[in-house]
GROMACS .gro file of C-alpha atoms in nm:
model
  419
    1UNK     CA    1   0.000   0.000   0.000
    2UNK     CA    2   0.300   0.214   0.124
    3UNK     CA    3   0.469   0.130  -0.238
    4UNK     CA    4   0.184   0.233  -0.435
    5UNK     CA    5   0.082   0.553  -0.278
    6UNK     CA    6   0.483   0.671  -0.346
    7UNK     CA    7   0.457   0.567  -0.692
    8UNK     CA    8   0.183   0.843  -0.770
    9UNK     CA    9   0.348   1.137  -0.806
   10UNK     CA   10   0.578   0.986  -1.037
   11UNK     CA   11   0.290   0.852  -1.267
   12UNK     CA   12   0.157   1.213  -1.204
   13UNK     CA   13   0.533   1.375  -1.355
   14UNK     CA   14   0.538   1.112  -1.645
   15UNK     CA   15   0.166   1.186  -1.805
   16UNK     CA   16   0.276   1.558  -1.785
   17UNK     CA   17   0.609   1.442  -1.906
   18UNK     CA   18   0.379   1.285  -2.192
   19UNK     CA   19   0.184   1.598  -2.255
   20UNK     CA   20   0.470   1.816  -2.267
   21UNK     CA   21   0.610   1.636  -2.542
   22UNK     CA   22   0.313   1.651  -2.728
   23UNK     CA   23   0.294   2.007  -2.700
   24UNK     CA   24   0.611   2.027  -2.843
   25UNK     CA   25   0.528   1.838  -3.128
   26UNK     CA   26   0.243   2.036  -3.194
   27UNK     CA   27   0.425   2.347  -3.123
   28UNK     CA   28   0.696   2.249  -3.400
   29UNK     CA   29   0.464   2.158  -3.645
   30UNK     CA   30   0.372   2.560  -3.697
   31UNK     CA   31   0.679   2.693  -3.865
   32UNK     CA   32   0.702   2.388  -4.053
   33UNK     CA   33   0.397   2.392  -4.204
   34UNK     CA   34   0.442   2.760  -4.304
   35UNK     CA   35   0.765   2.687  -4.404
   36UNK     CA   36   0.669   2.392  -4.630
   37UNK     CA   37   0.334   2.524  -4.758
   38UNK     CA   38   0.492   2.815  -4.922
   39UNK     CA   39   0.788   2.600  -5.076
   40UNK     CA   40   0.515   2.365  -5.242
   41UNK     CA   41   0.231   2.317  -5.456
   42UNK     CA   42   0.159   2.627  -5.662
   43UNK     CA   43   0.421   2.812  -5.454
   44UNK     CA   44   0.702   2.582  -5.595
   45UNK     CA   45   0.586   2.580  -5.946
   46UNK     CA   46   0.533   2.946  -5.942
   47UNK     CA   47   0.882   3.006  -5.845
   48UNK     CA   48   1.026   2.701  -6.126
   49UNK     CA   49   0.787   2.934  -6.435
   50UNK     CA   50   0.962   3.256  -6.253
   51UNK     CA   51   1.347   3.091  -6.281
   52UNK     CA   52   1.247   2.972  -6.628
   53UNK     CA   53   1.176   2.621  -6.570
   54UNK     CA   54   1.017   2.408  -6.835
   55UNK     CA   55   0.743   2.136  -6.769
   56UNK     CA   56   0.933   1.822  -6.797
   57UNK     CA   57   1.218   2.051  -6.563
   58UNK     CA   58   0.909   2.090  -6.334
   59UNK     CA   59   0.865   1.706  -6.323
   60UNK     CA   60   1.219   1.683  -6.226
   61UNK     CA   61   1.197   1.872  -5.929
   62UNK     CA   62   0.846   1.757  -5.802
   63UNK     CA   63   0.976   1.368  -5.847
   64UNK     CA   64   1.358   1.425  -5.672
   65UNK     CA   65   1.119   1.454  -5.333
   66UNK     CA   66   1.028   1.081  -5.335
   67UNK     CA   67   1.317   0.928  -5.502
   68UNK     CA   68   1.593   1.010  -5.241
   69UNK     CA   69   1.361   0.830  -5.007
   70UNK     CA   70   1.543   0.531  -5.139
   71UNK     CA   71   1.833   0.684  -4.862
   72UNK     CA   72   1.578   0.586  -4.575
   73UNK     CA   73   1.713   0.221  -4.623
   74UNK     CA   74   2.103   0.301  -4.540
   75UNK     CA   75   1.923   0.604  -4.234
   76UNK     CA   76   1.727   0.270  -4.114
   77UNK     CA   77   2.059   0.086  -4.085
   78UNK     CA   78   2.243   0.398  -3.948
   79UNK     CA   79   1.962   0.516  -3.668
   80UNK     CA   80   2.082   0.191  -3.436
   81UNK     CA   81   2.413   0.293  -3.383
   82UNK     CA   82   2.290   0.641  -3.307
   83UNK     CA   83   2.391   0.758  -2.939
   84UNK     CA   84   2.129   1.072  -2.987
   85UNK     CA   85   1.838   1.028  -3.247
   86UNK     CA   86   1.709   1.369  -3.130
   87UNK     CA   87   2.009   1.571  -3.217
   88UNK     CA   88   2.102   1.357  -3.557
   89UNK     CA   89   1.725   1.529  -3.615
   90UNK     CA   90   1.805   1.874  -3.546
   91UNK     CA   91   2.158   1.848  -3.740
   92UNK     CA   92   1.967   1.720  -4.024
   93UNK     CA   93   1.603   1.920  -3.986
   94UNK     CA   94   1.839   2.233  -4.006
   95UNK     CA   95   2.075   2.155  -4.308
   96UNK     CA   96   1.738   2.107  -4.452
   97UNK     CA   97   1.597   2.411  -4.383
   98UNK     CA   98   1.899   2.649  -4.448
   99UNK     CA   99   1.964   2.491  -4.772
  100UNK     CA  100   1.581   2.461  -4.910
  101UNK     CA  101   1.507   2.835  -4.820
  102UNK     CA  102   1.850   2.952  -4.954
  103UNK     CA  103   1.687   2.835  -5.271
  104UNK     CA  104   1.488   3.231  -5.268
  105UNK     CA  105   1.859   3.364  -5.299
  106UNK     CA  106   1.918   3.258  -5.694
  107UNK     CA  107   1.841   3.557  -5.857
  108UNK     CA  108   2.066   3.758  -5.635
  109UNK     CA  109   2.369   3.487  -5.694
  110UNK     CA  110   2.352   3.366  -6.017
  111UNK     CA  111   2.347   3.475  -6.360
  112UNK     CA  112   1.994   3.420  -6.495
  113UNK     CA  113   2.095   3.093  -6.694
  114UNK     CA  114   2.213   2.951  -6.418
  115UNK     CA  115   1.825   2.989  -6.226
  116UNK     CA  116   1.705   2.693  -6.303
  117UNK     CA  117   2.026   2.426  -6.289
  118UNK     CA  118   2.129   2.612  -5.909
  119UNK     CA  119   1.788   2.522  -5.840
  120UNK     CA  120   1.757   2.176  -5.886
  121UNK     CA  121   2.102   2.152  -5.710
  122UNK     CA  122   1.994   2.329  -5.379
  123UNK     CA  123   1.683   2.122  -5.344
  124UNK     CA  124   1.798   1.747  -5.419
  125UNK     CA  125   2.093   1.818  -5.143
  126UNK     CA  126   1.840   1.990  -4.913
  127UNK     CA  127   1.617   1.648  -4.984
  128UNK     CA  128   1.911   1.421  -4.894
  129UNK     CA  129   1.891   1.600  -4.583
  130UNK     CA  130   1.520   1.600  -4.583
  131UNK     CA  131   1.541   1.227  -4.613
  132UNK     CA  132   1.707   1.178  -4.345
  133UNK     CA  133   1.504   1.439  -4.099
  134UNK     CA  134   1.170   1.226  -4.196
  135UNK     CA  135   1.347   0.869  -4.136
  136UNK     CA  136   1.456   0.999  -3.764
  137UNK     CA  137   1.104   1.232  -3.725
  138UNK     CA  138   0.896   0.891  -3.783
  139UNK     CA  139   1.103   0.670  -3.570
  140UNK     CA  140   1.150   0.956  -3.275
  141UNK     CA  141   0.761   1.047  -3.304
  142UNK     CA  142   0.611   0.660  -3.281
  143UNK     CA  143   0.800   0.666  -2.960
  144UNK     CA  144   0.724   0.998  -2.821
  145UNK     CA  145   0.296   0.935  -2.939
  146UNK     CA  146   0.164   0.667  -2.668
  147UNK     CA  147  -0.001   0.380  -2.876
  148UNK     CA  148  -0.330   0.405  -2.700
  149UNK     CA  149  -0.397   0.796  -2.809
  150UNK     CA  150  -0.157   0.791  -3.166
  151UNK     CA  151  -0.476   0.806  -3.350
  152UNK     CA  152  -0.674   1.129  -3.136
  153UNK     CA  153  -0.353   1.282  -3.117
  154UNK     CA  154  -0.271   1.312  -3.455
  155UNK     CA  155  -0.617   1.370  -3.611
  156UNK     CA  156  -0.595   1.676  -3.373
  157UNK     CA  157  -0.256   1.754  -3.498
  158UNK     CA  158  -0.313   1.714  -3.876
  159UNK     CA  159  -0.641   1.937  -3.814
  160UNK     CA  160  -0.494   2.207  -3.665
  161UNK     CA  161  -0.160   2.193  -3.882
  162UNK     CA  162  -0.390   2.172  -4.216
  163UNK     CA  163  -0.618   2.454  -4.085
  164UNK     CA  164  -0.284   2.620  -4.055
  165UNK     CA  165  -0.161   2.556  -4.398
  166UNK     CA  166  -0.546   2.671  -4.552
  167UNK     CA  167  -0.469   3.053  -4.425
  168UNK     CA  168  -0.091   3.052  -4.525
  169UNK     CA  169  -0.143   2.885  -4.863
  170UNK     CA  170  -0.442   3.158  -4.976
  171UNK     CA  171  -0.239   3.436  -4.777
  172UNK     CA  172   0.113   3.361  -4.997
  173UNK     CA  173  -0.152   3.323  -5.299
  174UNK     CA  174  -0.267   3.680  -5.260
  175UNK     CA  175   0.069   3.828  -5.155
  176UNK     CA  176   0.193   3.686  -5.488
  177UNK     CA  177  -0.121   3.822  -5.712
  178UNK     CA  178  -0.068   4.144  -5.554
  179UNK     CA  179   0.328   4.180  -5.619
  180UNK     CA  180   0.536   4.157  -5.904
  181UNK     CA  181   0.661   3.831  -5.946
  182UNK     CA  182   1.024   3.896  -5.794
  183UNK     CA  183   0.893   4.115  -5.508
  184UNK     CA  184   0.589   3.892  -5.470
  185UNK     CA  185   0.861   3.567  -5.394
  186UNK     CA  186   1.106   3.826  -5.177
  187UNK     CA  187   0.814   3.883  -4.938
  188UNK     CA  188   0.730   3.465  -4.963
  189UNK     CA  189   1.146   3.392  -4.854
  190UNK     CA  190   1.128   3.636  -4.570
  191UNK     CA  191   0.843   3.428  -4.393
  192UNK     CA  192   1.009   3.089  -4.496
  193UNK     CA  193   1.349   3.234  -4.353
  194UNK     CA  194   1.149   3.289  -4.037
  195UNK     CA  195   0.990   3.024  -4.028
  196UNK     CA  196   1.297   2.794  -4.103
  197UNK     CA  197   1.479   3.000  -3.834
  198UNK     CA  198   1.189   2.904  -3.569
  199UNK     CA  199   1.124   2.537  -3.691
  200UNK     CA  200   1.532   2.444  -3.594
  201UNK     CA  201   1.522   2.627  -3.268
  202UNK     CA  202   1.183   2.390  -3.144
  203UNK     CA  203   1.316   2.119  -3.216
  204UNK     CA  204   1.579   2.177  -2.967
  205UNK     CA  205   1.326   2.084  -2.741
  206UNK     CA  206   1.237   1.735  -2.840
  207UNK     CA  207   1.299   1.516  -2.630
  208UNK     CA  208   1.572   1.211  -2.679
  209UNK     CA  209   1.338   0.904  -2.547
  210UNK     CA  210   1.486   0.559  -2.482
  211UNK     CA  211   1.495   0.408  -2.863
  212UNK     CA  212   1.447  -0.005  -2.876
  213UNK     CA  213   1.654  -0.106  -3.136
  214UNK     CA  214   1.640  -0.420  -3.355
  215UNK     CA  215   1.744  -0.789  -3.268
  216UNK     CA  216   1.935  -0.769  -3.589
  217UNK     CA  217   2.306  -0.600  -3.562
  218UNK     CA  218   2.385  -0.657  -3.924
  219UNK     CA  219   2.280  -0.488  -4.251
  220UNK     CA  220   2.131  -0.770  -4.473
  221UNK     CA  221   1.937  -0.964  -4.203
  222UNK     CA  222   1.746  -0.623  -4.101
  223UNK     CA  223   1.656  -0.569  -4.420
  224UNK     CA  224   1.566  -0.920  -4.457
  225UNK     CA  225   1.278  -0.858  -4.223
  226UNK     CA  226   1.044  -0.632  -4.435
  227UNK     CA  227   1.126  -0.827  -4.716
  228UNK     CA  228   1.035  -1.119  -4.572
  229UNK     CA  229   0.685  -1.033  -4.508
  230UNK     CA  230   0.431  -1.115  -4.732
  231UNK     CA  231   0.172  -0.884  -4.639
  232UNK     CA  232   0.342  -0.627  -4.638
  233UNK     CA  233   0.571  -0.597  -4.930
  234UNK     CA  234   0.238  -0.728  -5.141
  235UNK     CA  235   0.077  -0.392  -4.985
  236UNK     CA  236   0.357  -0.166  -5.060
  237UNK     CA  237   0.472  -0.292  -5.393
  238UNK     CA  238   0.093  -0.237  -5.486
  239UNK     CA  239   0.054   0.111  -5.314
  240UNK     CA  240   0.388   0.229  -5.489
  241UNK     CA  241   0.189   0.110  -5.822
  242UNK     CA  242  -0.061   0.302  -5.749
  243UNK     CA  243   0.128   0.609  -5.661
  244UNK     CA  244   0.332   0.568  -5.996
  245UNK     CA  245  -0.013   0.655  -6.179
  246UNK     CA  246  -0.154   0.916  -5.939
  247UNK     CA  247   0.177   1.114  -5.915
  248UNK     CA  248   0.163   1.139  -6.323
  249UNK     CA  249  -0.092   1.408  -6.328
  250UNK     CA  250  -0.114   1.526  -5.932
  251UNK     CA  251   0.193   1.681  -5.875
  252UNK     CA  252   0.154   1.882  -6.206
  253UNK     CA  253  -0.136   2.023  -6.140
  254UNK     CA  254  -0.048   2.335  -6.044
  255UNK     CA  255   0.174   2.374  -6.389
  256UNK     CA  256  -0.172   2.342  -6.591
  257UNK     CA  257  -0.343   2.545  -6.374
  258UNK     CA  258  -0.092   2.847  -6.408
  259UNK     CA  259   0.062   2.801  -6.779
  260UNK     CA  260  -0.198   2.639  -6.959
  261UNK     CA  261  -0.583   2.762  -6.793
  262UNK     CA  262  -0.421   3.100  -6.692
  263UNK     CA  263  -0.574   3.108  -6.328
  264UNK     CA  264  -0.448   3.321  -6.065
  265UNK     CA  265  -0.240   3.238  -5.783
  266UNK     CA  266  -0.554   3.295  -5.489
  267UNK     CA  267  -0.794   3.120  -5.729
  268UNK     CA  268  -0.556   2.842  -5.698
  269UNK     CA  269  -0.499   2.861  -5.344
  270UNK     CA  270  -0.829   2.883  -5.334
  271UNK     CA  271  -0.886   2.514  -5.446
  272UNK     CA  272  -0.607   2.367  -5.216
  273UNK     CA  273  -0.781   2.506  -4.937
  274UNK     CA  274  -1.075   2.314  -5.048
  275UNK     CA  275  -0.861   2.072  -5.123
  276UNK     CA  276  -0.752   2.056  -4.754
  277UNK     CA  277  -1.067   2.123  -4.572
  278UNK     CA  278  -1.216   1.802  -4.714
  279UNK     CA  279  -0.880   1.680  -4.603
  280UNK     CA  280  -0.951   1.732  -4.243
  281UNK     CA  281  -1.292   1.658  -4.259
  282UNK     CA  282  -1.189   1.311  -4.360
  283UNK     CA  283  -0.960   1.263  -4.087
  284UNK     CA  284  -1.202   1.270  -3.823
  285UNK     CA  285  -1.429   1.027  -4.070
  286UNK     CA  286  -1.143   0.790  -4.152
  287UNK     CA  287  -1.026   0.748  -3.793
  288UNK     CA  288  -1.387   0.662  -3.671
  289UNK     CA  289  -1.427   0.396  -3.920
  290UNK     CA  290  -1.002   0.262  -3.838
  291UNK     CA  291  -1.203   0.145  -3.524
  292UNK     CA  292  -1.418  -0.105  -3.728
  293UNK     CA  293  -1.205  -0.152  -3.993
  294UNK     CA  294  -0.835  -0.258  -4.020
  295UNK     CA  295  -0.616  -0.021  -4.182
  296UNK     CA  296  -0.566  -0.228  -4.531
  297UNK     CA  297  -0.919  -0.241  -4.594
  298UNK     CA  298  -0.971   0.116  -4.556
  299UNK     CA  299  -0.680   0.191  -4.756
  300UNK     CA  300  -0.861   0.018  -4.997
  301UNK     CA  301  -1.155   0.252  -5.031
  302UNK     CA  302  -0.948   0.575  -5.042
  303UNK     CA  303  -0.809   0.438  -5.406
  304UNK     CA  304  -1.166   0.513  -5.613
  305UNK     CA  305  -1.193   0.852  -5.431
  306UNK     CA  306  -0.872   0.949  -5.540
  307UNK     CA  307  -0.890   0.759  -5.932
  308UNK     CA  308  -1.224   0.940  -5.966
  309UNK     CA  309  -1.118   1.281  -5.852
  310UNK     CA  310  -0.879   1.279  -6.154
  311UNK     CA  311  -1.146   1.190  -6.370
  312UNK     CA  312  -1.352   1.446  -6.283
  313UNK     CA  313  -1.108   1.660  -6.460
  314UNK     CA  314  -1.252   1.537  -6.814
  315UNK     CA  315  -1.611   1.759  -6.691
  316UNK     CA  316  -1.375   2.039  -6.816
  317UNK     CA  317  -1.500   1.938  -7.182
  318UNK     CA  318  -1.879   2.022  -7.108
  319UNK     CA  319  -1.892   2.177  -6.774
  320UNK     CA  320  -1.741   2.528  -6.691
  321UNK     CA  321  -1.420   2.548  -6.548
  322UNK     CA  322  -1.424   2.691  -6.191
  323UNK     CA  323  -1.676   2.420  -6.031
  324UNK     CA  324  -1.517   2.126  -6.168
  325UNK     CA  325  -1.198   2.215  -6.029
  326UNK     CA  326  -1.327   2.258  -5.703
  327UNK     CA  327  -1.519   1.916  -5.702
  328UNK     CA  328  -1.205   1.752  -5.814
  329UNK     CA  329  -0.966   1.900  -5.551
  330UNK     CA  330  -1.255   1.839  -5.273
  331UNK     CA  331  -1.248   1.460  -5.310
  332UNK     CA  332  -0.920   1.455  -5.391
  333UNK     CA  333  -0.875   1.570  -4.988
  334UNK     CA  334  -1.105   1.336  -4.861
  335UNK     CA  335  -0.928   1.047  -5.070
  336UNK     CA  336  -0.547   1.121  -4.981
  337UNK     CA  337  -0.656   1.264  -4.619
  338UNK     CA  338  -0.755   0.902  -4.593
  339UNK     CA  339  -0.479   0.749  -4.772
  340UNK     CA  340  -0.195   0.930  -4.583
  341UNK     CA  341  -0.370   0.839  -4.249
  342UNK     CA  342  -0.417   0.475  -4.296
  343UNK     CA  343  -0.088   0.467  -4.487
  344UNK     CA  344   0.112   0.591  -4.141
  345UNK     CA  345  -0.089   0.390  -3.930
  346UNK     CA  346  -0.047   0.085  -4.134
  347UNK     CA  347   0.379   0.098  -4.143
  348UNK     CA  348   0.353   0.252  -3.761
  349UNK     CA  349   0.049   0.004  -3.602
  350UNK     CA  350   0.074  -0.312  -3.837
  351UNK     CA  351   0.481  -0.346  -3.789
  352UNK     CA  352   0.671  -0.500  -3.533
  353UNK     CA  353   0.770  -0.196  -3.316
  354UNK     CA  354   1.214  -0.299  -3.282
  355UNK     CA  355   1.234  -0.329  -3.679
  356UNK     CA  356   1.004  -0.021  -3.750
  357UNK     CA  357   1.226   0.182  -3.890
  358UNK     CA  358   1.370  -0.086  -4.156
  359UNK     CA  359   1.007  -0.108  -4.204
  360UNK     CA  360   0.925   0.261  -4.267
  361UNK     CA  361   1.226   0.283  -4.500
  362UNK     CA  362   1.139  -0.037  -4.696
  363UNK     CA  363   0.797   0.104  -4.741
  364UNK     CA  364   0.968   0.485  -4.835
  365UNK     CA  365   1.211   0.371  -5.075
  366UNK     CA  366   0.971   0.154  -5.242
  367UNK     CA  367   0.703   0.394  -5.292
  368UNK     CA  368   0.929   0.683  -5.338
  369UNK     CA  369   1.117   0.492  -5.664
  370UNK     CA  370   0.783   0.512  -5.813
  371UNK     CA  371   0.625   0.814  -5.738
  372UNK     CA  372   0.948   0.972  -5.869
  373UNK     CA  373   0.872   0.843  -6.187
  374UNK     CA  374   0.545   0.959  -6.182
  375UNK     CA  375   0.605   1.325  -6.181
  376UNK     CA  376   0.882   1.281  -6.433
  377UNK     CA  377   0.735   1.078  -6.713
  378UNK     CA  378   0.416   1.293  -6.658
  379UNK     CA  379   0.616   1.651  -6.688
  380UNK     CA  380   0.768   1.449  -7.016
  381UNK     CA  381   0.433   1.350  -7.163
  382UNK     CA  382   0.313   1.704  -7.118
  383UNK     CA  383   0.643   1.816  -7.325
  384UNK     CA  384   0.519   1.534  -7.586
  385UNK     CA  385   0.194   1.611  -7.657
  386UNK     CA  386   0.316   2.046  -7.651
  387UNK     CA  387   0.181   2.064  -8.006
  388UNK     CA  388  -0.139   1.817  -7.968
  389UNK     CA  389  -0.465   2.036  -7.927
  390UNK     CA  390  -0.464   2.230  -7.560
  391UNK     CA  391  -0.745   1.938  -7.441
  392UNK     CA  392  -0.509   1.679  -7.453
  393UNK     CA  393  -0.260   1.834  -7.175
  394UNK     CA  394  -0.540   2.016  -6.984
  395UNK     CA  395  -0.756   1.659  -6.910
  396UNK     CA  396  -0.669   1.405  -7.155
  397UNK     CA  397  -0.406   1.276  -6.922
  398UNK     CA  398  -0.580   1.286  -6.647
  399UNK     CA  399  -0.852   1.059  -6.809
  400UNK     CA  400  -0.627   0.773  -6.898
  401UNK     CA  401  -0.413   0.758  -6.548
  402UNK     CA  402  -0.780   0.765  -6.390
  403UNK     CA  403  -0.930   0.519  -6.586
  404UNK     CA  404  -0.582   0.273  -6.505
  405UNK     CA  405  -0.604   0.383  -6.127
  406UNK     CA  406  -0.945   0.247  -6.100
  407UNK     CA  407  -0.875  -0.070  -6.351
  408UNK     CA  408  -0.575  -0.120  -6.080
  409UNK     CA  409  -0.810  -0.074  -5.759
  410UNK     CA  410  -1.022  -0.320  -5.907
  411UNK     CA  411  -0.846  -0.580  -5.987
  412UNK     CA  412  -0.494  -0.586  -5.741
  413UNK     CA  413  -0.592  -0.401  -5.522
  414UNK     CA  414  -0.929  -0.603  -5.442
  415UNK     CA  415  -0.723  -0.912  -5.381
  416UNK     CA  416  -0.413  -0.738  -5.185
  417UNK     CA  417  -0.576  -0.500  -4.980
  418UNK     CA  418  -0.917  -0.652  -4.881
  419UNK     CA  419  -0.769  -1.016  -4.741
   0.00000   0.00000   0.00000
């Protein structure tokens, strides 16, 4: 009796322990999203048209994200010798930031032919870095979430980090419709520089929890382990399929919004905030049904949301522009809210917790090889078809990937992801 009456004021310091950390979290998670939301999306291709980039150039860039997630492999080997996982995340987190937003000082260092080239540079060695940050982030933050409140906690998180990124994408949309282009991006880099600035000093104040590391000690047996499983490499192999078709037309977006329809930079923040208000709507949807349902077969049921979301992009042959646009980038949110969500909580819930990380980076690398392809045969097709009639690059793409992504949910994914 003695015992257990001593023994509550230390469970009493470790839940606020708890909460403290996820305060921090959260607390982090507001300079990164404004620093990320205005170095993406229409933001990022903006900037690429301003610098002179060309479509297939735009693909480039848009696919080097995913494809040095093929690094998360060698990070997954590296993380167990780690004495500090929280401070190989800060060293990393800020060689990301510094070199990403030093991206806004081209046209002051380079001669004007050089734009584009310095560009792509800067952002694939910022990504290597990048890679690296996420790999230790995921690992770090499975440990720091308590399993029995991961899924409250961060369908509160992504709600108020979303809401977040609504205001700052249409506010950077109507500071750059307002400004000339060059002054219009100055203003943008001043916020991400302060933001990036910010972002590094929180995460000073993760913590560095007690990591469990895997049974393995040697390179090819922990990778063995992901392979090894049926289930899941099946899963991923099929998801990274699927992401190989959705990531031909998705990314680029934003490129046929602003070069080829001519709409304005709020209009189009305008649709990503619809875009991500159906987004967090569906979080609070998709988590209630996770309790019924496992996390494959809801993955499942995100795939037709997404597939049909591209198609609606062929109602821009009968139906006038603005609404169709906004119905496609509405259930595109509810589909990839979903698909993110169940997509964590399938490599973070459904893995075995010591080989997590090989895990996470199996599932990365895999996916990332083929939504880097994505972006860069679709930037390449658009270059193709250049001289085909305007239809054909506005939604005649979009049709055939949509038409394959459902053909695909139909058929593999039926039998991979509903067992």
């Amino acid at each position: 009796m003695r015992s257990s009456v001593k023994n509550r004021p230390l469970l009493g310091r470790k839940t606020s322990r708890q909460r403290r950390n996820l305060m921090i979290a959260t607390w982090e998670g507001i300079p990164s999203t404004i620093f990320q939301t205005l170095l993406a999306g229409q933001f990022l291709t903006g900037y690429l048209l301003y610098l002179g980039a060309s479509s297939a150039q735009i693909g480039f860039v848009l696919a080097i994200t995913t494809f040095v997630n093929i690094a998360q492999i060698a990070v997954a080997f590296l993380i167990q010798r780690l004495a500090s996982r929280k401070w190989a995340l800060v060293l990393a987190v800020a060689f990301n930031r510094i070199i990403w937003s030093s991206t806004g000082l081209i046209p002051f260092l380079f001669p004007e032919k050089y734009w584009v080239t310095a560009f792509i540079g800067l952002y694939i060695i910022s990504f290597m870095f990048n890679t690296v940050g996420a790999m230790l982030w995921n690992s770090l933050i499975g440990d720091i979430v308590p399993a029995r409140v991961r899924g409250r906690y961060f369908g509160i998180r992504n709600t108020l980090l979303n809401a977040l990124n609504t205001v700052v994408m249409f506010a950077g949309g109507m500071m750059l419709d307002h400004f000339p282009q060059s002054q219009g991006f100055l203003y943008l880099y001043i916020i991400i520089w302060v933001a990036a600035v910010a972002n590094i000093i929180i995460f000073t104040f993760y913590p560095d929890v007690e990591f469990q590391r895997s049974a393995e000690s040697k390179f090819i047996p922990m990778l063995r382990k992901p392979l090894q499983d049926g289930l899941f490499m099946k899963a991923t192999l099929f998801l990274a399929g699927f992401l190989f078709l959705q990531n031909m037309v998705v990314p680029l977006y934003s490129y046929v919004m602003l070069e080829l329809l001519h709409i304005n930079y709020q209009t189009i923040s305008l649709l990503n905030v619809t875009q991500t208000v159906f987004m967090m709507a569906s979080f609070y949807v998709w988590g209630n049904l996770n309790a019924r349902f496992s996390n494959r077969s809801l993955l499942f049921w995100t795939l037709p949301l997404i597939a049909i979301s591209i198609l609606c992009w062929g109602g821009l042959s009968f139906l006038p522009l603005l609404p169709v646009l906004f119905v496609a980038h509405a259930i595109f949110g509810a589909g990839v809210g979903g698909f993110n969500q169940l997509a964590f909580n399938f490599i973070i819930g459904d893995t075995p917790k010591s080989e997590r990380p090989m895990y996470m980076a199996m599932y990365a690398a895999v996916t990332g090889v083929a939504a880097f392809f994505g972006p860069l045969l679709g930037g390449q097709v658009l270059a193709w078809i250049k001289p085909w009639p305007i239809w054909t690059q506005v939604f005649g793409m979009q049709l055939i990937v949509g038409i394959s992504m459902i053909l695909l949910a139909i058929t593999l994914g039926r039998r991979i992801l509903r067992n």
